[in-house]
PDB file of C-alpha atoms in Angstrom:
ATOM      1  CA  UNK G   1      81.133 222.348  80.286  1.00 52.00           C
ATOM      2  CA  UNK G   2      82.273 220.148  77.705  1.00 54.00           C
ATOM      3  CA  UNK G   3      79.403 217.398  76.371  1.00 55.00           C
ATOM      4  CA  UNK G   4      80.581 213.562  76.649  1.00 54.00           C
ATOM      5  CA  UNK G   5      81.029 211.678  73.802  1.00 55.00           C
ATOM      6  CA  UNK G   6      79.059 209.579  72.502  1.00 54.00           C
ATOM      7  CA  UNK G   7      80.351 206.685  71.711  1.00 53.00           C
ATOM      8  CA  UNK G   8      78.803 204.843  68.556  1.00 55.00           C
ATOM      9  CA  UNK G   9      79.481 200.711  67.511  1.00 54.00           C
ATOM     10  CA  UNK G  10      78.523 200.169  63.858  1.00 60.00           C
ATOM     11  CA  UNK G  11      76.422 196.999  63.374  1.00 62.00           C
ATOM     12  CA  UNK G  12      78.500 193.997  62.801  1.00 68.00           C
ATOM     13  CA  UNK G  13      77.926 193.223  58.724  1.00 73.00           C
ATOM     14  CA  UNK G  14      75.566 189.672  58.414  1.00 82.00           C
ATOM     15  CA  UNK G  15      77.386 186.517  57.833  1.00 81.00           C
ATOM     16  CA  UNK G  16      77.713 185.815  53.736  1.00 86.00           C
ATOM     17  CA  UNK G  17      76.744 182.670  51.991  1.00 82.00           C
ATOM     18  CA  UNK G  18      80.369 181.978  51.360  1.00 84.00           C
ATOM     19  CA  UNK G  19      81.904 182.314  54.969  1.00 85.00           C
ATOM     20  CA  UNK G  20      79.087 179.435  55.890  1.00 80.00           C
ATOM     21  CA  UNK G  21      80.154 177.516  53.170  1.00 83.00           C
ATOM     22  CA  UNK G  22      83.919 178.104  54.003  1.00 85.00           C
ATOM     23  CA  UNK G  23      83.132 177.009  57.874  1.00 84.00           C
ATOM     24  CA  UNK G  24      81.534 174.133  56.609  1.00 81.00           C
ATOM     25  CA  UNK G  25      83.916 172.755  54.633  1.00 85.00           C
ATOM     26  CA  UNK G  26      86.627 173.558  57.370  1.00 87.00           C
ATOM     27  CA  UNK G  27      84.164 171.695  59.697  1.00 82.00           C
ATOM     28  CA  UNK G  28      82.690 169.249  57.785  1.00 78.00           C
ATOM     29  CA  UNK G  29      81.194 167.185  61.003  1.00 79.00           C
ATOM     30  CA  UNK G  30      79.306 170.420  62.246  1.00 78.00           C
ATOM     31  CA  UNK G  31      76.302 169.430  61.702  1.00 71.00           C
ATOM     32  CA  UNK G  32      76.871 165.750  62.994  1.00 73.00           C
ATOM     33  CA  UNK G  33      78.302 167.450  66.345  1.00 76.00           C
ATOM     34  CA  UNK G  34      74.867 169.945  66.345  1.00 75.00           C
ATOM     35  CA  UNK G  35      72.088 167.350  65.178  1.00 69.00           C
ATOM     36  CA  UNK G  36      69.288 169.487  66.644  1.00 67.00           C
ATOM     37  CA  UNK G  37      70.258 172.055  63.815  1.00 69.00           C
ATOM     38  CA  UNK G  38      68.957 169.384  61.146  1.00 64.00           C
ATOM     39  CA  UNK G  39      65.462 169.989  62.181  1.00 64.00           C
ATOM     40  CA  UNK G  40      65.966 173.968  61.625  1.00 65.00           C
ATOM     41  CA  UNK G  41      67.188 173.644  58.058  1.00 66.00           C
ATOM     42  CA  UNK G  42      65.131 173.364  55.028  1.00 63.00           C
ATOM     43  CA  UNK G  43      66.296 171.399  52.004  1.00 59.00           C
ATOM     44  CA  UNK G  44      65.925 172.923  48.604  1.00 58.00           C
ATOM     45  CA  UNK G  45      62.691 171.700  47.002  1.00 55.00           C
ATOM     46  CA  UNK G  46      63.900 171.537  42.982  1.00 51.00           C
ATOM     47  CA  UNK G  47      67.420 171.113  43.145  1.00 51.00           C
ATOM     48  CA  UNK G  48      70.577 168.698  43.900  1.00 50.00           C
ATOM     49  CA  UNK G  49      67.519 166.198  44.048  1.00 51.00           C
ATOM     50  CA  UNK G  50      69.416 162.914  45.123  1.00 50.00           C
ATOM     51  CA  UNK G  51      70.954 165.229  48.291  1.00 50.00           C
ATOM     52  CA  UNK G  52      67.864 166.096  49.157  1.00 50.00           C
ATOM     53  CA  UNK G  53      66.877 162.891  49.381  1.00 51.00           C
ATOM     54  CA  UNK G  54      69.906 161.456  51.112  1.00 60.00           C
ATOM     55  CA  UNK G  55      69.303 164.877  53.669  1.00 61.00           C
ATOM     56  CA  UNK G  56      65.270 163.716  54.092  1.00 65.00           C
ATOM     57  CA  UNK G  57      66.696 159.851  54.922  1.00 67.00           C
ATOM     58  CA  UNK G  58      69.149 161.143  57.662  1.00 65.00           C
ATOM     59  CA  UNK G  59      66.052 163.148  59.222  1.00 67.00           C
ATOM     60  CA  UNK G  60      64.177 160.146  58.954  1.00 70.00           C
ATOM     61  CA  UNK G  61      66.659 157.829  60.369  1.00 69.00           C
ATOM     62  CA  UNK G  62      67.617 159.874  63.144  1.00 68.00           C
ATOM     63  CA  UNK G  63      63.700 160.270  64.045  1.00 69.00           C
ATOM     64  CA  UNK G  64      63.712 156.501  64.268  1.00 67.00           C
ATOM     65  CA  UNK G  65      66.600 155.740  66.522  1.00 70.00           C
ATOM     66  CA  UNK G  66      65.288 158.570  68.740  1.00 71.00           C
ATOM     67  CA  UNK G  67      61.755 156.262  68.416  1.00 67.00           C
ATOM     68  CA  UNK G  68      63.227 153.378  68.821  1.00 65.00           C
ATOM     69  CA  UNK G  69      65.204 154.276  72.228  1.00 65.00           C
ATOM     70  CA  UNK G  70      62.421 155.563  73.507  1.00 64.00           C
ATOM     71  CA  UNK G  71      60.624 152.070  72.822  1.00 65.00           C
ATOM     72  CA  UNK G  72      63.204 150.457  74.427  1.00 62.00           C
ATOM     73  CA  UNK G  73      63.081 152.499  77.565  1.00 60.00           C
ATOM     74  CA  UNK G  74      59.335 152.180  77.598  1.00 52.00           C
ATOM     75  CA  UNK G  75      59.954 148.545  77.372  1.00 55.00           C
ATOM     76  CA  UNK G  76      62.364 148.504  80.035  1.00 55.00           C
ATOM     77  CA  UNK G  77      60.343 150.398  82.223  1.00 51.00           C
ATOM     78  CA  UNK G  78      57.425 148.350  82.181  1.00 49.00           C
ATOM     79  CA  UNK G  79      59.236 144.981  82.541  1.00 52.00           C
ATOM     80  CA  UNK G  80      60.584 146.668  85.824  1.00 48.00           C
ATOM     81  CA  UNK G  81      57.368 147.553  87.025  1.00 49.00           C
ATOM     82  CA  UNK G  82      55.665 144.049  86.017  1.00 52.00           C
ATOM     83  CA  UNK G  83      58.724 142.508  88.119  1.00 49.00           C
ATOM     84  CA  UNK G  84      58.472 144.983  91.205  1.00 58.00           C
ATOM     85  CA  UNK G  85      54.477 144.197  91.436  1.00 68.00           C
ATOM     86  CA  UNK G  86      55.423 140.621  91.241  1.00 79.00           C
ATOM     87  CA  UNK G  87      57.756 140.895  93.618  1.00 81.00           C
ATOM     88  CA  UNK G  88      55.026 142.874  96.173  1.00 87.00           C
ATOM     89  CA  UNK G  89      52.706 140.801  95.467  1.00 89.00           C
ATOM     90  CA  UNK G  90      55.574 137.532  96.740  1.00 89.00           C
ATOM     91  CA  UNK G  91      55.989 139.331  99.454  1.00 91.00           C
ATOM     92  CA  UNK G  92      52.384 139.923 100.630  1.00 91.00           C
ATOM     93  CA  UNK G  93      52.042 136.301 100.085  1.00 92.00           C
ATOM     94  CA  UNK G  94      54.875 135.096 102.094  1.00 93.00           C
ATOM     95  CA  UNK G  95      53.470 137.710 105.278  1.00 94.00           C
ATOM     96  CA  UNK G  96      50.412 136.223 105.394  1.00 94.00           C
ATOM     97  CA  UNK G  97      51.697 133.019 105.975  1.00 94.00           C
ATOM     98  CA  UNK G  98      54.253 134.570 108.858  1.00 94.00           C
ATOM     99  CA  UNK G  99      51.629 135.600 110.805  1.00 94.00           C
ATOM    100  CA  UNK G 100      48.935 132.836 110.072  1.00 94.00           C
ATOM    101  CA  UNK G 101      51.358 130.240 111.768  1.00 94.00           C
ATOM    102  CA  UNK G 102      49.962 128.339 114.462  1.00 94.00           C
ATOM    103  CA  UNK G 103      52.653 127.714 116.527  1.00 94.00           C
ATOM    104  CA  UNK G 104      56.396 129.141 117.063  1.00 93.00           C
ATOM    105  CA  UNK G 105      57.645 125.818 115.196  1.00 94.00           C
ATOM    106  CA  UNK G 106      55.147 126.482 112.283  1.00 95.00           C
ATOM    107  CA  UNK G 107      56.706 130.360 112.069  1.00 95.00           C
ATOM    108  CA  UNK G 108      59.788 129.170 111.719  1.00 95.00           C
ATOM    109  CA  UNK G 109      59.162 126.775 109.044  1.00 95.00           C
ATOM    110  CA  UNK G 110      56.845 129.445 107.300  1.00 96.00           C
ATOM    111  CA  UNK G 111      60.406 131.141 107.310  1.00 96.00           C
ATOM    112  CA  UNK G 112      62.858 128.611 106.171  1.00 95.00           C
ATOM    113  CA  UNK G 113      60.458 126.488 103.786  1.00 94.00           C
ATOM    114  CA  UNK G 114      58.058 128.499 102.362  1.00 94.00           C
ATOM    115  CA  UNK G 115      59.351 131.584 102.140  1.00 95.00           C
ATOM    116  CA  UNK G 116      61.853 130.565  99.394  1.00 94.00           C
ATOM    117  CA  UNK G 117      58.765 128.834  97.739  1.00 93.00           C
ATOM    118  CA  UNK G 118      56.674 132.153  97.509  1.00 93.00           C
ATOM    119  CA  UNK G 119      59.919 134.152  96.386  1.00 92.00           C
ATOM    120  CA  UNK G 120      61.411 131.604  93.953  1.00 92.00           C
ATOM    121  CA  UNK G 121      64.317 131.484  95.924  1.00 94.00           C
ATOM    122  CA  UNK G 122      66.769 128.136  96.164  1.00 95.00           C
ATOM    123  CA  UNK G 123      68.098 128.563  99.886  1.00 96.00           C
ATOM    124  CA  UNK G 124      67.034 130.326 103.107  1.00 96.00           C
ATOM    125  CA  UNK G 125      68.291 130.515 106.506  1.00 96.00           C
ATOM    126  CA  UNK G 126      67.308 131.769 109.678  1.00 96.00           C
ATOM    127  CA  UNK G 127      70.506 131.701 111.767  1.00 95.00           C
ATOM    128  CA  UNK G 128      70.771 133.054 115.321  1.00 93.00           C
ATOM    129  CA  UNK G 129      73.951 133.833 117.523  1.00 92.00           C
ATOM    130  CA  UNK G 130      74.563 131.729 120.669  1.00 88.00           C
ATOM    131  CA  UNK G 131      77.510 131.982 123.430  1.00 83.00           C
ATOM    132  CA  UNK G 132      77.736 128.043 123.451  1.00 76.00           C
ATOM    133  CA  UNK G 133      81.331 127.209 123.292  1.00 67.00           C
ATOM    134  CA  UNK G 134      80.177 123.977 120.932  1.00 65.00           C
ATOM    135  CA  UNK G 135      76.918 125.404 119.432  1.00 62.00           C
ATOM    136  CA  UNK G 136      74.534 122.872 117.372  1.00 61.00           C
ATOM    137  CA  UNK G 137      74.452 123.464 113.509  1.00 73.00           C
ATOM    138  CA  UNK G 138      70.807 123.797 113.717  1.00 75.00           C
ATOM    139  CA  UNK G 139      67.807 123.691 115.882  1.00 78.00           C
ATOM    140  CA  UNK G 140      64.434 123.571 115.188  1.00 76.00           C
ATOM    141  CA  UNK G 141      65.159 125.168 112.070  1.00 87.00           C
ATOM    142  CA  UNK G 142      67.345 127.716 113.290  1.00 92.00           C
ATOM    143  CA  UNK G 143      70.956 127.663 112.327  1.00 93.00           C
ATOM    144  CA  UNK G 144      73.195 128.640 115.091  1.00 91.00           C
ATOM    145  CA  UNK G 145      76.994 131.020 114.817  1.00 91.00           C
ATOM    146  CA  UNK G 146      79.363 132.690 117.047  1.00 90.00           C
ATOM    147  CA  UNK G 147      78.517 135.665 118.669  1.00 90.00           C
ATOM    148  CA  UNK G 148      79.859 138.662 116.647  1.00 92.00           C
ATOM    149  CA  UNK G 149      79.352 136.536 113.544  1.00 93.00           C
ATOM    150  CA  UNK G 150      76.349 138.969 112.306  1.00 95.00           C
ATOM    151  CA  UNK G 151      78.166 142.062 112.578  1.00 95.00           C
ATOM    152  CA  UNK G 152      80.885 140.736 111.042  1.00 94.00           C
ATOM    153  CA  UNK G 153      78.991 139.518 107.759  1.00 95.00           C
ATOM    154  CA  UNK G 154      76.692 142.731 107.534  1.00 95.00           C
ATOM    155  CA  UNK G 155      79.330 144.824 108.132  1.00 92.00           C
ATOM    156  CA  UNK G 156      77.296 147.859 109.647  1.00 93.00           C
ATOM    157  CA  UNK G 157      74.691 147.517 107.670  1.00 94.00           C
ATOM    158  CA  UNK G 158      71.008 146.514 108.477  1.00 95.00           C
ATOM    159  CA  UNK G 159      70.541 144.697 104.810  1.00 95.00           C
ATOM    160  CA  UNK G 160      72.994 143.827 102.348  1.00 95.00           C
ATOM    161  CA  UNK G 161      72.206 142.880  98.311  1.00 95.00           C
ATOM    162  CA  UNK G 162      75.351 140.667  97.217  1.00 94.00           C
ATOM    163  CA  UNK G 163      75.951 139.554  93.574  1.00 93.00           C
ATOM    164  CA  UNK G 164      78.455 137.099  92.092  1.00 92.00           C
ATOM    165  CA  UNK G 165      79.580 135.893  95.287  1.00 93.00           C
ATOM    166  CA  UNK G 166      80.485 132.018  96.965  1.00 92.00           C
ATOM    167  CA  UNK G 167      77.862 132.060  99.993  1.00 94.00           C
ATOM    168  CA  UNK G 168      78.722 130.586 103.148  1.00 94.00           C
ATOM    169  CA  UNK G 169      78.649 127.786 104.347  1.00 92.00           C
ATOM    170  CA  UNK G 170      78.343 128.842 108.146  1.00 91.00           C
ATOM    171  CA  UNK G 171      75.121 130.838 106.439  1.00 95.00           C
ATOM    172  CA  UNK G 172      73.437 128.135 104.212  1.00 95.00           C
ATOM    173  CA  UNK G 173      75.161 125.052 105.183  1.00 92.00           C
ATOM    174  CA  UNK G 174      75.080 122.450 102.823  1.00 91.00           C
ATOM    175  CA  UNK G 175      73.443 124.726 100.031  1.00 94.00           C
ATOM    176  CA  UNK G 176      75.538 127.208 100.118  1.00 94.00           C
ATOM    177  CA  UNK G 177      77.250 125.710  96.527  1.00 94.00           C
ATOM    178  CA  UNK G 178      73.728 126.514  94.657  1.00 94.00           C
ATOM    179  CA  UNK G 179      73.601 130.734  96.121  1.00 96.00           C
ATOM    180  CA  UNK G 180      75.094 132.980  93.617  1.00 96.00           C
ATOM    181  CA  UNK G 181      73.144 136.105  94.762  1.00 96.00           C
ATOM    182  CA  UNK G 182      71.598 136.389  98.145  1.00 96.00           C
ATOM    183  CA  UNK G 183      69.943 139.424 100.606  1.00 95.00           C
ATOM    184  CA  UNK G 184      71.158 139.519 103.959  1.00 97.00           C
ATOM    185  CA  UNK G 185      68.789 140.822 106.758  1.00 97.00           C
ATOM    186  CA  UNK G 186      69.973 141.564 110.276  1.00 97.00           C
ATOM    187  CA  UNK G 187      66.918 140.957 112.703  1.00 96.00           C
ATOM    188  CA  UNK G 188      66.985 142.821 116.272  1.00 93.00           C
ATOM    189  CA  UNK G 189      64.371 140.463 117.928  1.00 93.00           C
ATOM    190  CA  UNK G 190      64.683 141.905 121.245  1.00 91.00           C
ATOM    191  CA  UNK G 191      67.353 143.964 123.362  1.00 88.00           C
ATOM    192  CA  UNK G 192      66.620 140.393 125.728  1.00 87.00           C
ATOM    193  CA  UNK G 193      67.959 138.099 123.024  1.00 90.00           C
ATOM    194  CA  UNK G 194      71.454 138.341 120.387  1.00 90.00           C
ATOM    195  CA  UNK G 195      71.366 139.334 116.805  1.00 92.00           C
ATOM    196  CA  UNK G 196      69.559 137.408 114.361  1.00 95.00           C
ATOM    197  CA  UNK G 197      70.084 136.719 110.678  1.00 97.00           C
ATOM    198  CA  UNK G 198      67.589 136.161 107.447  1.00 97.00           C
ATOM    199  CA  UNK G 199      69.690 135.230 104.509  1.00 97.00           C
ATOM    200  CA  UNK G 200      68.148 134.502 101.263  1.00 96.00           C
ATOM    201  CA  UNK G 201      69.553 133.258  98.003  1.00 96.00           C
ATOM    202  CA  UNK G 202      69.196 132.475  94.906  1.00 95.00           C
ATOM    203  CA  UNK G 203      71.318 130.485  92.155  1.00 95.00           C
ATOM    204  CA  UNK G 204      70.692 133.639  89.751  1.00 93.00           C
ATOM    205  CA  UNK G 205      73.755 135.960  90.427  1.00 92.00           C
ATOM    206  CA  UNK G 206      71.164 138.947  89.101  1.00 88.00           C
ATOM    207  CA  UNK G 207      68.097 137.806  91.323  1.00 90.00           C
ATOM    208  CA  UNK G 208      68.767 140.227  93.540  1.00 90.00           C
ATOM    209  CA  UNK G 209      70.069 143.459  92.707  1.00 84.00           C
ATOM    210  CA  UNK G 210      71.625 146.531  94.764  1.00 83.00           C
ATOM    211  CA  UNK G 211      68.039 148.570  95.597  1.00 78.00           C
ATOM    212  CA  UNK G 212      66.106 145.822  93.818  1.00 77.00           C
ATOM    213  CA  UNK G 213      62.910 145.479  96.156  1.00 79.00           C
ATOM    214  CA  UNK G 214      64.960 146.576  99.139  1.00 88.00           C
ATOM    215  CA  UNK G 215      61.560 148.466 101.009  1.00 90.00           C
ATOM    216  CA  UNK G 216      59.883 145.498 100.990  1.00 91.00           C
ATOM    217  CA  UNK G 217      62.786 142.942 102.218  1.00 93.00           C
ATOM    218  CA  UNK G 218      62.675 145.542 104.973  1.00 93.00           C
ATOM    219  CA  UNK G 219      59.415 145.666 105.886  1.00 93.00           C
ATOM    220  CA  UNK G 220      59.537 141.520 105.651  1.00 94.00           C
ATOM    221  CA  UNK G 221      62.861 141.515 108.221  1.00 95.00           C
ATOM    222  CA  UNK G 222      59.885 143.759 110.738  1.00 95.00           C
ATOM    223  CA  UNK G 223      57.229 141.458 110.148  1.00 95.00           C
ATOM    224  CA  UNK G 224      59.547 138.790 110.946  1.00 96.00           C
ATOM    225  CA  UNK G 225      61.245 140.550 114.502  1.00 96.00           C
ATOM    226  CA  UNK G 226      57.737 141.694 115.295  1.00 95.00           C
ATOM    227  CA  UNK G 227      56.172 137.967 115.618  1.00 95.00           C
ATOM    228  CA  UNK G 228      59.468 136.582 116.703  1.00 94.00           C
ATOM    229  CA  UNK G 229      58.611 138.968 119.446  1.00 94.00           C
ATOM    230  CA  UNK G 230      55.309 138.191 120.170  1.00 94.00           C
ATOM    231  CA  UNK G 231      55.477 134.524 119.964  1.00 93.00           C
ATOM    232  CA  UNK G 232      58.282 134.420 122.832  1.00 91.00           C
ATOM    233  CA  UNK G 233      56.439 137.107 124.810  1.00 92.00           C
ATOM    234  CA  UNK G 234      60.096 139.514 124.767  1.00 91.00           C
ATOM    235  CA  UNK G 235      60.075 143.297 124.970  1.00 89.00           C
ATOM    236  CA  UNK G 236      61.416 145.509 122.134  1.00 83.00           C
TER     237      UNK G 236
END
């Protein structure tokens, strides 16, 4: 029986000083394409002295603009935070006064009135559908719109976050001109009674923001169908 061959690869010869300096002048923004390289190489200590120098001052340059982003998104991060506690803490505030009203007229003006006080806001509107062929404007605070009118501004959804838009008027009435942001909330009060709507805006197109504070405008819109509920004695 024949023996198998072996079958031998001879180590590939090392890379020579020359063929790096040949592929770096044939690439001469290597090194600016592979920055993490920088931090590998070591400069020589008694030669070429001004490169040296200008090869320490991109090291130390780069260190700083990877410094100073990280600043930045430290910054960034903590102004969000600061706004989102603010923002809680708004919220909280504006609760507490929901369900400390005295009377169903008093919950609906905690609504409407203060509630764009404690938020900052510049309109807000508690609007209800009704079958009436000539349906008020308003009604103790409540502003009134066709039935169908709710689905048809939210769409499918259950809140909406709109920037840059012209509110309307059907929504805020006569201040719709001043909302250049808003949050819409669809309320289900009751299956007994038709769909609700808490619309709040604000003249700063960036006040509110796609998944800005959208938990807690939530849990506000339940706060709000919860008492709703209890103050008119209505199931679920």
């Amino acid at each position: 029986m024949s023996k198998p061959e072996t079958i031998t690869t001879e180590p590939s010869a090392p890379v020579t000083d020359d063929q790096v300096i040949d592929f770096l002048r044939t690439n001469p923004t290597f090194l600016e394409d592979q920055p993490g390289l920088m931090t590998l190489l070591t400069p020589p200590a008694h030669r070429q002295e001004r490169r040296v120098v200008d090869f320490q001052q991109y090291m130390i340059k780069r260190l700083q603009d990877e410094v100073g982003g990280l600043r930045g998104t430290h910054d960034e991060l903590v102004e969000s935070l600061r706004g989102a506690r603010s923002f809680q803490g708004q919220i909280h505030s504006a609760v507490l006064d929901i369900l400390n009203a005295r009377s169903f007229e008093h919950f609906v003006d905690s609504i409407v009135t203060d509630l764009g006080v404690h938020l900052g806001l510049d309109a807000v509107a508690l609007c209800m559908e009704t079958d009436e062929s000539t349906p008020p404007r308003t009604r103790a605070g409540i502003r009134f719109m066709p039935v169908g009118y709710v689905e048809r501004i939210m769409d499918g959804e259950d809140l909406r976050v709109r920037t840059l838009i012209r509110a309307e008027r059907k929504v805020y009435g006569g201040a719709a001109a001043l909302v250049a942001s808003d949050a819409l909330l669809r309320l289900s009060i009751s299956s007994a009674t038709p769909d609700a709507l808490l619309a709040l805006g604000s003249r700063d197109e960036a006040f509110f923001r796609p998944g800005h504070g959208t938990d807690l405008l939530a849990f506000l819109g339940h706060v709000i169908e919860s008492t709703a509920r209890a103050w008119l004695d209505l199931p679920s």
